[in-house]
mmCIF file of C-alpha atoms in Angstrom:
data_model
loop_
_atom_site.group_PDB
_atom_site.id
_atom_site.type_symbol
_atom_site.label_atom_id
_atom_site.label_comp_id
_atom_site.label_asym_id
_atom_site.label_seq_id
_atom_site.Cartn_x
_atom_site.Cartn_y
_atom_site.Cartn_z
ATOM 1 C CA UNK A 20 -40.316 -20.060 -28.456
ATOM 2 C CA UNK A 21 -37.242 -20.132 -25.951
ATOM 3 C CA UNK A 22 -36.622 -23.140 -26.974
ATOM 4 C CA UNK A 23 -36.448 -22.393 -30.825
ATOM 5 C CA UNK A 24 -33.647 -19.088 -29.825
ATOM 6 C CA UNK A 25 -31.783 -21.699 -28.291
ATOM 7 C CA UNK A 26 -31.420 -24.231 -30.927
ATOM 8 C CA UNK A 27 -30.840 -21.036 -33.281
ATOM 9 C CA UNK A 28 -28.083 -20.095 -31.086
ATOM 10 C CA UNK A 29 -26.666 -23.160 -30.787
ATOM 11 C CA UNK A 30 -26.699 -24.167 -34.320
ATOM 12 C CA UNK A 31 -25.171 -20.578 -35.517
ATOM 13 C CA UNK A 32 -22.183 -21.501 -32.543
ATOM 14 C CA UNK A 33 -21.378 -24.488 -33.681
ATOM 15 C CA UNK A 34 -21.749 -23.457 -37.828
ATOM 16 C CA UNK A 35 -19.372 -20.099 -37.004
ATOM 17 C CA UNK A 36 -16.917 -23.009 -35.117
ATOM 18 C CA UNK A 37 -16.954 -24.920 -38.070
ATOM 19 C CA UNK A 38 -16.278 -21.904 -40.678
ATOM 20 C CA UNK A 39 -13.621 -20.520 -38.196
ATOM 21 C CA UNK A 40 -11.694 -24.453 -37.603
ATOM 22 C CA UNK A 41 -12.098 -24.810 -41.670
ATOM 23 C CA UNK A 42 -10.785 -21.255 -42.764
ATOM 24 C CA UNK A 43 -7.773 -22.162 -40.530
ATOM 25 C CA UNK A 44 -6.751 -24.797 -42.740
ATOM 26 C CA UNK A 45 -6.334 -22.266 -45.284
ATOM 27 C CA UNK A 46 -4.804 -19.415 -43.228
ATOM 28 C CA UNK A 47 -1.915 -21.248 -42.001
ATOM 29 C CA UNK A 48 -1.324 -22.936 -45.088
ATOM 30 C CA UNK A 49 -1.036 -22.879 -49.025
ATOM 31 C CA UNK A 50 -4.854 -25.297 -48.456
ATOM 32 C CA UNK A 51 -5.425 -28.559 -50.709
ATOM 33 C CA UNK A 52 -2.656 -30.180 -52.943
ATOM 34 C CA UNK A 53 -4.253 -30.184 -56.807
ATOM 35 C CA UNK A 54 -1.620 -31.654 -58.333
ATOM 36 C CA UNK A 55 2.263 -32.367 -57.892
ATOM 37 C CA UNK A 56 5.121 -32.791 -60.785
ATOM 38 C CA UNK A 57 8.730 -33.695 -59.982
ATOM 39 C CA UNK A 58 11.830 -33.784 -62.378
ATOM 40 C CA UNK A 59 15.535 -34.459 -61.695
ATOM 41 C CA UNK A 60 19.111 -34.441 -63.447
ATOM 42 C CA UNK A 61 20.187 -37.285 -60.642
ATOM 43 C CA UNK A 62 21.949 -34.289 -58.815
ATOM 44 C CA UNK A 63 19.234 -32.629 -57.114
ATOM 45 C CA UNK A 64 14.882 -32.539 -57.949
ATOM 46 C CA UNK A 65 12.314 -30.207 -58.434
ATOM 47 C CA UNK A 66 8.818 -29.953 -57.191
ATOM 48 C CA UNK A 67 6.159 -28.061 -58.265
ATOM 49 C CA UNK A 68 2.951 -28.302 -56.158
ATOM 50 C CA UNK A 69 -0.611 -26.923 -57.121
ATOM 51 C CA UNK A 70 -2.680 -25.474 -53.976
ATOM 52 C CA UNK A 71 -6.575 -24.781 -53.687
ATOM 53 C CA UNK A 72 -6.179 -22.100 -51.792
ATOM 54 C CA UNK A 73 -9.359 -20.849 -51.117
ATOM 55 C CA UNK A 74 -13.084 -23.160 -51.915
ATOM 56 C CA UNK A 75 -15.362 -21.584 -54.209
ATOM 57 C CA UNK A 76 -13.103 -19.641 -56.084
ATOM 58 C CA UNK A 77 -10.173 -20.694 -58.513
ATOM 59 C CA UNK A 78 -7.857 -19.328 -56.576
ATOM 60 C CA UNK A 79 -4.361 -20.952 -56.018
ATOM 61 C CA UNK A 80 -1.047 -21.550 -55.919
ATOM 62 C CA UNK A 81 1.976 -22.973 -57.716
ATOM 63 C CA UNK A 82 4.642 -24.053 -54.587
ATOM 64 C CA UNK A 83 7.973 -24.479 -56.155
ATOM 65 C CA UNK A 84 10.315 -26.865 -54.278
ATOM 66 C CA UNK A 85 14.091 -27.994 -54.463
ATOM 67 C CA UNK A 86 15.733 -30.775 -52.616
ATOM 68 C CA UNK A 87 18.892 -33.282 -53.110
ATOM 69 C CA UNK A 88 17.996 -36.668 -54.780
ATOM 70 C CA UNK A 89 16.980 -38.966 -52.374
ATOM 71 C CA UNK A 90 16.244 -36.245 -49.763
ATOM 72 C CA UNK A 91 13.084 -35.837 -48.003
ATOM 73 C CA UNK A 92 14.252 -32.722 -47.059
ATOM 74 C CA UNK A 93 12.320 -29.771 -49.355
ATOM 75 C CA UNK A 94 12.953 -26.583 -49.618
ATOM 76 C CA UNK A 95 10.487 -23.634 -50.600
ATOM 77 C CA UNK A 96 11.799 -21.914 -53.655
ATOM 78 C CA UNK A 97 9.192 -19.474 -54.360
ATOM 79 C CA UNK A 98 5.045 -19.301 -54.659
ATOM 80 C CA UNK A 99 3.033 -17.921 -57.375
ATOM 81 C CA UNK A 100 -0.281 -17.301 -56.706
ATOM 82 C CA UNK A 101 -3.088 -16.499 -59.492
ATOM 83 C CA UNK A 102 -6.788 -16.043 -58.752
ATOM 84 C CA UNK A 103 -9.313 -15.876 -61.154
ATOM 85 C CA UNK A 104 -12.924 -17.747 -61.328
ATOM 86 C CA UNK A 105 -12.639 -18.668 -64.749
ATOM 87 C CA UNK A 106 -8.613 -19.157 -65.193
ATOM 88 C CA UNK A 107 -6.946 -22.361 -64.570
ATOM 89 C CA UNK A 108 -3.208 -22.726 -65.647
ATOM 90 C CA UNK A 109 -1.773 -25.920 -66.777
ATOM 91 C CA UNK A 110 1.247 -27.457 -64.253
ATOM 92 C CA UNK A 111 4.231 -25.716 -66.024
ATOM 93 C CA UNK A 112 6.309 -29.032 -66.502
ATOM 94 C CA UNK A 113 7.370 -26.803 -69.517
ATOM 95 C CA UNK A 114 9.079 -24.183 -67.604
ATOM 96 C CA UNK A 115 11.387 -26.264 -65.768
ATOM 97 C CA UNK A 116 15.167 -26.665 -66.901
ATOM 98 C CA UNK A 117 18.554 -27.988 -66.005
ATOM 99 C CA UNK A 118 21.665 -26.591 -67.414
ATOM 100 C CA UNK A 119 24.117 -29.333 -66.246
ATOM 101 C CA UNK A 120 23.930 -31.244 -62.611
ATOM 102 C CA UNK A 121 24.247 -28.444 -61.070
ATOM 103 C CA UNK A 122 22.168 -25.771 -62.332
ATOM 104 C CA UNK A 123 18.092 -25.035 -63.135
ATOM 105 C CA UNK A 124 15.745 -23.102 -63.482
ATOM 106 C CA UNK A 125 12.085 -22.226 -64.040
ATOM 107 C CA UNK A 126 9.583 -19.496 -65.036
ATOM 108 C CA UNK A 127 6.357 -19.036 -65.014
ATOM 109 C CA UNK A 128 4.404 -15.588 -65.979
ATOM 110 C CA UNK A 129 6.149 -13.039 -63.512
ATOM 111 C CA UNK A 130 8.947 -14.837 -61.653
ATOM 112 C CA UNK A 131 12.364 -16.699 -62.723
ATOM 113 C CA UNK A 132 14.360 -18.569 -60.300
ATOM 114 C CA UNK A 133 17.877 -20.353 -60.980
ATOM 115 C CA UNK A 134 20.199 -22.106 -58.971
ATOM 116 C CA UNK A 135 24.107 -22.822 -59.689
ATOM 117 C CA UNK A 136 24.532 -25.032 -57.003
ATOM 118 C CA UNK A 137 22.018 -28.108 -57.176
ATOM 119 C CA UNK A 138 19.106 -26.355 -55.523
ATOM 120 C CA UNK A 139 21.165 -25.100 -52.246
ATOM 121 C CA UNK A 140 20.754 -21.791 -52.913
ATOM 122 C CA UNK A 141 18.497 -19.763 -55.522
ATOM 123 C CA UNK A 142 18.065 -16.617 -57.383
ATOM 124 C CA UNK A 143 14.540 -15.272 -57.610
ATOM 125 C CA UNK A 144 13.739 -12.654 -60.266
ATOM 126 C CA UNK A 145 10.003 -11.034 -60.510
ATOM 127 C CA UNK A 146 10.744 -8.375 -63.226
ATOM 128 C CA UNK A 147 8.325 -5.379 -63.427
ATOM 129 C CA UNK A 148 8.796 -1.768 -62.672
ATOM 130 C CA UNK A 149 7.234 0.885 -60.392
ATOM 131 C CA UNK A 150 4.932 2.879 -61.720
ATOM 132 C CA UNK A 151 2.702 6.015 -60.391
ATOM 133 C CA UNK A 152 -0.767 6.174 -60.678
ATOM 134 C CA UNK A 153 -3.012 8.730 -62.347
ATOM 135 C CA UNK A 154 -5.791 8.237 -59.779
ATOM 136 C CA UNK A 155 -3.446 9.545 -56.900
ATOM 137 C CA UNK A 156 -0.429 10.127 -55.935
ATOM 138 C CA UNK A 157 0.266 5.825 -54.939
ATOM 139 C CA UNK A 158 3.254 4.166 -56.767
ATOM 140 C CA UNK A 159 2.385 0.369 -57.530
ATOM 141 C CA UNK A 160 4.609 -2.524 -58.730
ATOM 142 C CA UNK A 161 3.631 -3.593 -62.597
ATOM 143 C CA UNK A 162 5.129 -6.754 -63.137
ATOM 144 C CA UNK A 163 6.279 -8.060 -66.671
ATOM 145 C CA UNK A 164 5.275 -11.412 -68.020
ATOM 146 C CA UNK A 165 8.246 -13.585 -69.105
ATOM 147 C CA UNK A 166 7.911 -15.564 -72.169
ATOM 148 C CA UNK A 167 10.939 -17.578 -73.735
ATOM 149 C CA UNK A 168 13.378 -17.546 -71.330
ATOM 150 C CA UNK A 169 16.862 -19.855 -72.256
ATOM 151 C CA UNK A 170 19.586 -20.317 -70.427
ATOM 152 C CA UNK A 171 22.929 -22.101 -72.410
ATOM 153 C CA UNK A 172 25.638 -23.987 -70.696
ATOM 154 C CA UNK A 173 28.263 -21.195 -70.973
ATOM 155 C CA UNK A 174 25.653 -18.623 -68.601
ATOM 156 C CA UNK A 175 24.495 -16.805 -71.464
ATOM 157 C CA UNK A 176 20.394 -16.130 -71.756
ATOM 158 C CA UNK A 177 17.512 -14.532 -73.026
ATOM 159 C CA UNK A 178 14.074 -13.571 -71.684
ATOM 160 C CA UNK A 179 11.324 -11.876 -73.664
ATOM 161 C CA UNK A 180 9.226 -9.869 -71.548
ATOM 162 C CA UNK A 181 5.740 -8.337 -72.080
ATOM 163 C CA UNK A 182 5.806 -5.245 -70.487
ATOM 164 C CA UNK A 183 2.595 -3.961 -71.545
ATOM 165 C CA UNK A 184 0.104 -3.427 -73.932
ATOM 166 C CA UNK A 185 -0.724 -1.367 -76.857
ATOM 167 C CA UNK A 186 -4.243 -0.118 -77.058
ATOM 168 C CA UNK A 187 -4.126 1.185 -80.086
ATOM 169 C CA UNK A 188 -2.522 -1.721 -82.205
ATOM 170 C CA UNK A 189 -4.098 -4.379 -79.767
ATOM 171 C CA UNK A 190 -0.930 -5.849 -79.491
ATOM 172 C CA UNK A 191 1.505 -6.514 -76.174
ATOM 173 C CA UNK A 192 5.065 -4.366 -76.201
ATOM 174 C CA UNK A 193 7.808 -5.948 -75.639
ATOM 175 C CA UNK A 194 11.361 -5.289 -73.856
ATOM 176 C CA UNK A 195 14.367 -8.343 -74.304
ATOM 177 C CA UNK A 196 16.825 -9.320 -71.350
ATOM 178 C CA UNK A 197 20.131 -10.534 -71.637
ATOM 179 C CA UNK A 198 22.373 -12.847 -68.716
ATOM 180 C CA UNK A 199 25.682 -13.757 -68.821
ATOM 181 C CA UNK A 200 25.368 -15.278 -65.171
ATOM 182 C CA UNK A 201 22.390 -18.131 -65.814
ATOM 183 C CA UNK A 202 19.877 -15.740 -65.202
ATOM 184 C CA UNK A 203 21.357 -14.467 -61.678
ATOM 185 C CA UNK A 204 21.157 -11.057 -62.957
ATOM 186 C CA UNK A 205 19.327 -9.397 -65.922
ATOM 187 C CA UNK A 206 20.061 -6.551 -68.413
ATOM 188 C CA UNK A 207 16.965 -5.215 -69.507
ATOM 189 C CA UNK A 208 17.101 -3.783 -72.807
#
């Protein structure tokens, strides 16, 4: 009977070893690379890297990445995480743009991000607004989906954002925003 408590003992040390080495991987980390897209105007590349972030659930990460051509050298842009057991977004080669050889830009849901200097520096935009909520007296962020964004050459741009939805015409509402500065700042109409 000892003998049985021991081998229990042991074998829940070593499992809760295992667990605690393996979750590791994903604390210190975005976890497993999916998938990985790169594009380039022969100035400067983009990445955009797909993370399992946690096993079991669909729960993960886009990892946007910038870095001069040739470079091994990347730099994190932003991360966009979206959980969801049932949800799986495409790579979003779609959202990526250059303007030029020395400025792009993506989107993707709730975040924009443009540079005007080949990926050296960048803009991030997350548009939303704080609301209050009627359950106490909390104020959380609501952010707004962005569909449609354009940039032109001349710094001019659009972004249609879905700001929330309609119950009673089961539709979404919309707001428009305007650049003049490739998206470095937004007017929100």
């Amino acid at each position: 009977m000892q003998n049985a408590l021991r081998l229990g003992v042991m074998f829940l040390v070593v499992a809760m070893i295992a667990v605690l080495l393996w979750s590791t991987s994903f604390l210190f980390g975005y976890g497993r690379v999916n998938e990985q897209w790169e594009v380039s105007n022969g100035t400067f590349t983009i990445r955009v890297q797909n993370y399992s972030s946690v096993p079991y659930f669909k729960s993960s990460y886009f990892v946007f990445q910038s870095a001069a051509v040739g470079s091994a050298s990347w730099r994190e842009v932003a991360a966009y995480p979206y959980d969801g057991f049932e949800i799986t977004i495409p790579m979003p080669s779609d959202r990526v743009r250059f303007v030029g050889s020395d400025i792009g830009y993506f989107s993707l849901e709730c975040i924009f991000a443009v540079t005007t200097d080949r990926g050296l520096t960048w803009t991030v935009w997350r548009p939303g607004e704080w609301r209050s909520s009627e359950a106490s007296s909390d104020a959380y962020f609501q952010p707004w989906g962005l569909e449609g964004v354009v940039i032109n050459s001349d710094g001019s741009g659009s972004a249609k954002l879905w700001v929330d939805y309609d119950r009673v015409r089961e539709s979404k509402v919309y707001r428009k925003a305007a650049t003049k500065d490739y998206g470095r700042q937004w007017n929100v109409e």
